[in-house]
Coordinates of C-alpha atoms in Angstrom, one line a residue:
M1 CA -30.3 -14.4 -77.4
A2 CA -31.0 -14.7 -81.2
K3 CA -31.0 -11.7 -83.5
E4 CA -34.7 -11.8 -84.0
Q5 CA -35.2 -10.7 -80.4
L6 CA -34.0 -7.2 -81.3
N7 CA -36.8 -4.9 -81.8
P8 CA -37.1 -3.7 -85.4
M9 CA -37.7 -0.1 -84.3
I10 CA -34.1 0.3 -83.3
L11 CA -32.4 -1.6 -86.2
P12 CA -30.6 0.4 -88.8
D13 CA -31.3 0.5 -92.5
S14 CA -28.9 -1.1 -95.0
D15 CA -26.7 2.1 -94.9
G16 CA -26.4 1.9 -91.1
N17 CA -28.9 4.8 -90.5
F18 CA -31.4 5.1 -87.7
G19 CA -33.6 7.7 -89.3
K20 CA -31.2 10.5 -90.3
H21 CA -28.7 9.4 -87.6
G22 CA -25.8 6.9 -87.8
G23 CA -24.4 5.9 -91.1
K24 CA -21.3 4.4 -92.5
I25 CA -17.8 5.9 -92.4
G26 CA -16.4 7.6 -95.5
H27 CA -12.7 6.8 -94.9
P28 CA -11.9 4.2 -97.6
E29 CA -9.6 2.0 -95.5
L30 CA -11.8 2.1 -92.5
A31 CA -14.9 1.6 -94.6
K32 CA -13.5 -1.7 -95.9
A33 CA -12.5 -2.9 -92.5
L34 CA -15.8 -2.0 -91.0
E35 CA -17.7 -3.8 -93.8
E36 CA -15.7 -6.9 -93.0
L37 CA -16.6 -6.4 -89.3
N38 CA -20.3 -5.9 -90.3
T39 CA -20.4 -9.1 -92.3
A40 CA -18.7 -11.1 -89.6
F41 CA -21.0 -9.8 -86.9
H42 CA -24.2 -10.7 -88.8
N43 CA -22.7 -14.1 -89.6
I44 CA -21.9 -15.0 -85.9
I45 CA -25.2 -13.9 -84.5
G46 CA -26.8 -16.6 -86.6
D47 CA -24.2 -19.1 -85.6
E48 CA -25.6 -21.5 -83.0
D49 CA -22.2 -22.5 -81.6
F50 CA -21.3 -18.8 -81.1
I51 CA -24.6 -18.0 -79.4
N52 CA -24.2 -21.1 -77.1
E53 CA -20.7 -20.1 -76.1
M54 CA -21.8 -16.5 -75.4
K55 CA -24.7 -17.8 -73.3
R56 CA -22.4 -20.1 -71.4
L57 CA -20.0 -17.2 -70.5
Q58 CA -22.9 -14.9 -69.7
A59 CA -24.1 -17.3 -67.1
A60 CA -20.9 -19.0 -65.7
Y61 CA -18.4 -16.1 -66.2
V62 CA -20.4 -12.8 -66.1
G63 CA -22.9 -14.1 -63.5
R64 CA -26.1 -13.4 -65.5
P65 CA -28.9 -12.9 -65.0
S66 CA -28.3 -9.8 -62.8
P67 CA -31.1 -9.4 -60.3
I68 CA -33.8 -6.7 -59.9
Y69 CA -33.8 -5.2 -56.4
H70 CA -36.7 -3.3 -54.8
A71 CA -35.0 -0.3 -53.1
Q72 CA -37.5 0.0 -50.3
S73 CA -35.8 2.9 -48.4
L74 CA -35.5 5.0 -51.6
S75 CA -39.1 4.1 -52.3
Q76 CA -40.4 5.9 -49.2
R77 CA -40.2 9.1 -51.2
G78 CA -43.3 8.2 -53.3
A79 CA -43.0 6.0 -56.4
Q80 CA -41.4 2.5 -56.0
I81 CA -37.8 2.4 -57.2
F82 CA -36.4 -0.9 -58.5
L83 CA -32.7 -1.4 -59.6
K84 CA -31.5 -3.7 -62.4
R85 CA -28.2 -4.7 -60.7
E86 CA -25.7 -4.6 -63.6
D87 CA -23.2 -3.5 -60.9
L88 CA -23.1 -7.1 -59.8
N89 CA -21.7 -8.4 -63.1
H90 CA -18.1 -9.6 -63.2
T91 CA -15.9 -6.5 -63.6
G92 CA -18.6 -4.4 -62.0
A93 CA -20.7 -2.9 -64.8
H94 CA -22.8 -3.5 -67.9
K95 CA -19.7 -3.2 -70.2
I96 CA -18.8 -6.8 -69.9
N97 CA -22.0 -7.7 -71.8
H98 CA -20.7 -6.4 -75.1
C99 CA -17.0 -7.0 -74.4
I100 CA -17.5 -10.7 -74.2
G101 CA -19.3 -10.6 -77.6
E102 CA -16.6 -8.3 -79.1
A103 CA -13.8 -10.5 -77.9
L104 CA -15.4 -13.7 -79.2
L105 CA -16.1 -12.0 -82.5
A106 CA -12.5 -10.8 -82.9
K107 CA -11.3 -14.3 -82.2
K108 CA -13.7 -15.7 -84.7
M109 CA -12.4 -13.2 -87.3
G110 CA -8.8 -14.4 -86.7
K111 CA -7.7 -11.1 -85.1
T112 CA -4.9 -11.2 -82.5
K113 CA -5.6 -7.9 -80.9
V114 CA -8.4 -5.6 -79.8
I115 CA -8.1 -1.8 -79.6
A116 CA -10.5 0.4 -77.7
E117 CA -11.1 3.8 -76.0
T118 CA -12.4 4.1 -72.4
G119 CA -13.6 7.0 -70.3
A120 CA -14.4 5.8 -66.8
G121 CA -12.3 2.7 -67.4
Q122 CA -15.2 0.2 -67.2
H123 CA -15.1 -0.6 -70.9
G124 CA -11.3 -0.9 -70.7
V125 CA -11.5 -3.2 -67.7
A126 CA -14.2 -5.3 -69.3
L127 CA -12.4 -5.6 -72.6
A128 CA -9.1 -6.4 -70.9
T129 CA -10.9 -9.1 -68.9
A130 CA -12.5 -10.6 -72.0
S131 CA -9.2 -10.4 -73.9
A132 CA -7.4 -12.3 -71.1
L133 CA -10.2 -14.9 -71.2
V134 CA -9.9 -15.6 -74.9
G135 CA -6.2 -14.9 -75.5
L136 CA -6.1 -11.6 -77.3
E137 CA -3.7 -8.6 -76.9
C138 CA -5.5 -5.5 -75.6
E139 CA -4.7 -1.9 -76.2
I140 CA -6.7 0.8 -74.4
H141 CA -6.6 4.5 -75.1
M142 CA -7.6 6.7 -72.2
G143 CA -7.5 10.5 -71.6
V144 CA -5.0 11.7 -69.1
V145 CA -7.7 13.5 -67.1
D146 CA -9.7 10.2 -66.8
I147 CA -6.5 8.3 -65.9
A148 CA -6.0 10.6 -62.9
K149 CA -9.7 10.3 -61.9
E150 CA -10.1 6.6 -62.4
H151 CA -6.8 5.2 -61.1
P152 CA -8.2 2.0 -59.7
N153 CA -9.5 1.0 -63.1
V154 CA -6.2 1.8 -64.7
S155 CA -4.5 -0.5 -62.2
R156 CA -7.0 -3.3 -63.0
M157 CA -6.3 -3.0 -66.7
K158 CA -2.6 -3.2 -66.2
I159 CA -2.9 -6.3 -64.0
L160 CA -5.1 -7.9 -66.7
G161 CA -2.4 -7.4 -69.2
A162 CA -3.7 -4.5 -71.2
K163 CA -1.4 -1.8 -72.8
I164 CA -2.6 1.6 -71.6
V165 CA -2.1 4.5 -74.1
P166 CA -2.4 7.9 -72.3
V167 CA -4.0 10.6 -74.5
S168 CA -3.1 14.2 -73.7
A169 CA -4.4 15.9 -76.8
G170 CA -7.3 18.4 -76.4
A171 CA -9.2 18.0 -73.2
G172 CA -7.6 14.7 -72.5
T173 CA -10.9 12.9 -72.0
L174 CA -13.2 10.4 -73.8
K175 CA -13.6 12.1 -77.2
E176 CA -9.8 12.4 -77.6
A177 CA -9.4 8.8 -76.5
V178 CA -11.7 7.7 -79.3
D179 CA -9.7 9.7 -81.9
S180 CA -6.4 8.2 -80.7
A181 CA -7.8 4.7 -80.7
F182 CA -9.1 5.0 -84.3
E183 CA -5.7 6.4 -85.4
S184 CA -4.0 3.3 -83.9
Y185 CA -6.5 1.0 -85.5
L186 CA -5.7 2.4 -88.9
S187 CA -2.2 1.2 -88.6
Q188 CA -3.2 -2.3 -87.6
L189 CA -6.3 -3.1 -89.7
G190 CA -5.0 -6.6 -90.7
T191 CA -4.5 -7.9 -87.2
A192 CA -6.6 -5.9 -84.9
M193 CA -10.3 -5.2 -84.3
F194 CA -11.6 -1.9 -82.9
A195 CA -13.9 -2.7 -80.0
I196 CA -15.9 0.4 -79.4
G197 CA -17.4 0.9 -75.9
S198 CA -20.9 2.3 -76.6
V199 CA -23.6 2.7 -79.2
V200 CA -21.7 5.4 -81.0
G201 CA -19.4 5.5 -84.1
P202 CA -20.1 4.4 -87.6
A203 CA -21.9 1.3 -88.6
P204 CA -21.9 -1.5 -87.4
Y205 CA -21.0 -0.4 -83.9
P206 CA -24.3 1.1 -82.8
E207 CA -26.2 -2.0 -83.9
M208 CA -23.5 -4.4 -82.6
V209 CA -23.1 -3.0 -79.1
A210 CA -26.9 -2.6 -78.8
Y211 CA -27.3 -6.3 -79.7
F212 CA -24.9 -7.5 -77.1
Q213 CA -26.4 -5.1 -74.5
S214 CA -30.0 -6.0 -75.2
I215 CA -29.8 -8.9 -72.8
V216 CA -30.3 -6.3 -70.0
G217 CA -33.7 -5.3 -71.2
H218 CA -34.9 -8.7 -72.1
E219 CA -33.9 -10.1 -68.7
A220 CA -35.4 -7.1 -66.9
R221 CA -38.8 -7.3 -68.7
E222 CA -39.2 -10.9 -67.9
Q223 CA -38.0 -10.6 -64.3
F224 CA -40.2 -7.6 -63.5
A225 CA -43.3 -9.3 -64.9
Q226 CA -42.6 -12.5 -62.9
Q227 CA -41.5 -10.9 -59.6
Y228 CA -43.7 -7.9 -59.4
G229 CA -46.5 -8.4 -62.0
G230 CA -47.0 -6.3 -65.1
L231 CA -44.4 -3.8 -66.3
P232 CA -42.8 -0.7 -64.8
D233 CA -44.2 2.8 -65.5
E234 CA -40.8 4.1 -66.4
V235 CA -37.4 2.6 -67.3
V236 CA -34.5 4.9 -66.5
A237 CA -30.8 4.9 -67.4
C238 CA -27.9 7.3 -67.6
V239 CA -26.9 8.4 -71.1
G240 CA -23.4 9.4 -72.4
G241 CA -22.9 7.4 -75.5
G242 CA -25.9 5.4 -74.5
S243 CA -25.2 1.7 -74.4
N244 CA -26.6 0.8 -71.0
A245 CA -29.8 2.8 -71.8
I246 CA -30.4 1.2 -75.1
G247 CA -29.6 -2.2 -73.5
L248 CA -32.5 -1.6 -71.1
F249 CA -34.9 0.3 -73.5
N250 CA -34.7 -2.2 -76.3
A251 CA -37.1 -4.7 -74.8
F252 CA -39.7 -2.0 -73.9
I253 CA -39.9 -0.1 -77.1
D254 CA -43.3 -1.5 -78.1
D255 CA -44.8 -1.1 -74.6
E256 CA -46.4 2.3 -74.9
S257 CA -47.4 2.3 -71.2
V258 CA -43.7 2.3 -70.3
N259 CA -41.9 5.6 -70.5
L260 CA -38.2 5.5 -71.6
V261 CA -36.1 8.0 -69.8
G262 CA -32.5 8.8 -70.4
V263 CA -30.6 11.0 -68.0
E264 CA -27.7 13.1 -69.2
P265 CA -25.1 15.1 -67.3
A266 CA -25.9 18.7 -66.7
G267 CA -22.6 19.1 -65.1
E268 CA -22.2 22.5 -63.5
G269 CA -25.3 23.8 -65.3
L270 CA -26.9 23.9 -68.7
D271 CA -26.3 27.6 -68.8
K272 CA -22.6 27.1 -68.7
P273 CA -21.2 26.0 -72.1
G274 CA -18.3 23.6 -71.8
R275 CA -19.3 22.7 -68.3
H276 CA -21.9 20.1 -69.1
A277 CA -22.4 17.2 -71.5
A278 CA -26.2 17.4 -72.1
T279 CA -26.2 16.4 -75.8
M280 CA -29.9 15.9 -76.2
A281 CA -30.8 19.2 -74.3
K282 CA -28.2 21.4 -76.0
G283 CA -26.8 19.6 -79.0
T284 CA -27.5 20.0 -82.7
F285 CA -27.3 17.7 -85.7
G286 CA -24.1 16.9 -87.5
N287 CA -21.3 14.4 -88.0
I288 CA -18.8 13.5 -85.4
Q289 CA -16.2 10.7 -85.6
G290 CA -17.7 9.1 -88.6
F291 CA -21.4 9.1 -87.8
N292 CA -24.4 11.5 -87.7
C293 CA -26.1 12.4 -84.4
Y294 CA -26.9 15.3 -82.2
Y295 CA -23.8 16.6 -80.6
L296 CA -22.4 19.6 -78.7
Q297 CA -20.6 21.7 -81.3
E298 CA -19.0 25.1 -82.0
E299 CA -20.2 27.3 -84.8
D300 CA -17.8 25.8 -87.2
G301 CA -19.0 22.2 -86.4
T302 CA -16.1 21.2 -84.3
P303 CA -17.0 19.3 -81.1
A304 CA -17.5 21.6 -78.1
A305 CA -15.8 21.2 -74.8
V306 CA -17.8 19.0 -72.4
H307 CA -17.7 18.2 -68.7
S308 CA -19.2 15.7 -66.3
I309 CA -18.2 14.5 -62.9
A310 CA -18.6 11.1 -64.4
S311 CA -15.8 10.2 -66.8
G312 CA -18.0 7.8 -68.8
L313 CA -20.5 10.5 -69.7
D314 CA -18.2 13.3 -70.8
Y315 CA -18.7 12.7 -74.6
P316 CA -20.0 15.5 -76.9
G317 CA -22.2 13.1 -79.0
V318 CA -24.7 10.3 -78.4
G319 CA -25.8 7.1 -80.0
P320 CA -28.0 7.3 -83.1
Q321 CA -30.7 5.1 -81.6
H322 CA -31.2 7.7 -78.8
C323 CA -31.4 10.5 -81.4
L324 CA -34.1 8.6 -83.2
L325 CA -36.0 8.0 -80.0
K326 CA -35.9 11.7 -79.3
D327 CA -37.1 12.5 -82.9
N328 CA -40.0 10.2 -82.8
G329 CA -41.0 11.1 -79.2
R330 CA -40.6 7.6 -77.8
G331 CA -37.7 8.5 -75.5
R332 CA -37.6 11.4 -73.0
Y333 CA -34.2 12.8 -72.0
E334 CA -33.7 14.5 -68.6
C335 CA -30.6 15.9 -66.9
A336 CA -28.9 15.7 -63.5
T337 CA -26.1 18.1 -62.3
D338 CA -22.8 17.1 -60.8
Q339 CA -24.2 18.0 -57.3
E340 CA -27.4 16.0 -57.8
C341 CA -25.2 13.1 -58.9
L342 CA -23.0 13.3 -55.8
D343 CA -26.1 13.6 -53.6
A344 CA -27.6 10.5 -55.2
F345 CA -24.3 8.6 -54.9
L346 CA -24.4 9.2 -51.1
T347 CA -28.1 8.6 -50.7
L348 CA -28.0 5.1 -52.4
S349 CA -24.9 4.2 -50.4
R350 CA -26.3 5.3 -47.1
E351 CA -29.9 4.2 -47.4
E352 CA -29.5 0.9 -49.3
G353 CA -25.8 0.0 -48.8
I354 CA -25.1 0.1 -52.5
I355 CA -22.2 2.3 -53.8
P356 CA -23.1 3.2 -57.4
A357 CA -20.9 4.4 -60.2
L358 CA -21.0 8.2 -60.7
E359 CA -22.5 7.5 -64.2
S360 CA -25.3 5.4 -62.7
S361 CA -25.8 8.0 -60.0
H362 CA -27.3 10.4 -62.6
A363 CA -30.1 7.9 -63.2
I364 CA -30.6 7.5 -59.5
A365 CA -30.7 11.3 -59.1
Y366 CA -33.6 11.5 -61.6
A367 CA -35.4 8.6 -60.0
L368 CA -35.3 10.2 -56.5
R369 CA -36.6 13.5 -58.0
R370 CA -39.3 11.7 -60.1
A371 CA -40.4 9.4 -57.2
A372 CA -41.3 12.4 -55.1
E373 CA -43.6 13.6 -57.9
L374 CA -45.6 10.3 -58.1
D375 CA -47.7 8.3 -55.8
S376 CA -46.6 4.9 -54.4
S377 CA -48.5 2.9 -57.0
K378 CA -46.1 4.0 -59.7
R379 CA -42.9 2.0 -60.4
L380 CA -39.6 3.1 -61.7
L381 CA -37.0 0.6 -63.0
V382 CA -33.5 2.1 -63.0
N383 CA -30.5 0.5 -64.7
L384 CA -27.8 0.5 -62.1
S385 CA -25.2 0.2 -64.8
G386 CA -22.0 0.0 -62.6
R387 CA -20.6 0.0 -59.1
G388 CA -18.7 2.9 -57.6
D389 CA -15.4 1.3 -56.4
K390 CA -13.6 3.2 -59.1
D391 CA -15.1 6.5 -57.9
I392 CA -14.6 6.3 -54.1
D393 CA -11.3 8.3 -53.9
Y394 CA -12.6 11.0 -56.2
V395 CA -15.9 11.3 -54.4
L396 CA -14.1 11.6 -51.0
S397 CA -12.1 14.5 -52.4
K398 CA -15.3 16.3 -53.2
I399 CA -17.3 15.8 -50.0
K400 CA -17.0 16.0 -46.2
V401 CA -17.6 12.8 -44.4

């Protein structure tokens, strides 16, 4: 996948901005390191040897292309529901797409270590996997709340050789893990690369992660046209930071007939501050962790407490590309509650035999709701961004079976 395949509508300007969102970090030491990363990134995506190696690993190691599946039982509700099966990738989620790219990039830059945050643990597992593959040390920062919820992924990271750094500050979730990882990175700038897990953070991370994830949308667009004719009426994905959604949306930006729908966590209700993570619905503009975006904040600008049943979505901000899509009206952002998410998790498991990640279940919840509003001629393509192995014990603690 060459750089020119990226749609110019979601590329940043020279200062790393997507409209008024995004931007470069002001911290002098970090700014220098991230400029080095930016230069290296733009060099390697024009390097034929790098692209060929990435394509080889995407096919032979990750297992791409991931298929599109027509969920016929779910589709009995009205509109036809199709799933882009990123859950079938090696490591079980879309995260491996950018982690392969990040690990190869770190190796090309002469780094010996990658440092990252993780929420649900899928980014951590994928990065630990890619690091083992190319021979890098891997340090993963994870909130103590998420460590308890996502124990299977913690075990996988340890088996893969990653060092896990528990983060107990604040709420002990994803935002605090990002803070901790950046602090560690500052002390290791010469030997380490920070490998962020979503389209958030200062430049070049939103562009870089979107580039590596855009294979999802380009595959899906071609597959859907070949297998089912034409294009879907809506493409749907869950949104926390927003990497899997931008990965899908990217290829459909210019297709005005295709609605782009991101689904955020409404948690226990939008009327309960601190008990949801619906950034687009309730957030306001500001700067968080070195970049501008809409985020959930207190009156003094500090990030507000957030909650989601899905650890990978409990972040108070969102990627700048999504903020731009909201501003220009090209993207629509809906919500699903914790209960809707659990219901969708069980519905997909029991009607199609597919156990989804709790993050992805938010997108499924919207699709089930939306399908009932439309007739059977309409087609919804949902990015099933991850599988639910990591969530099984937690879900069983919440439901009666």
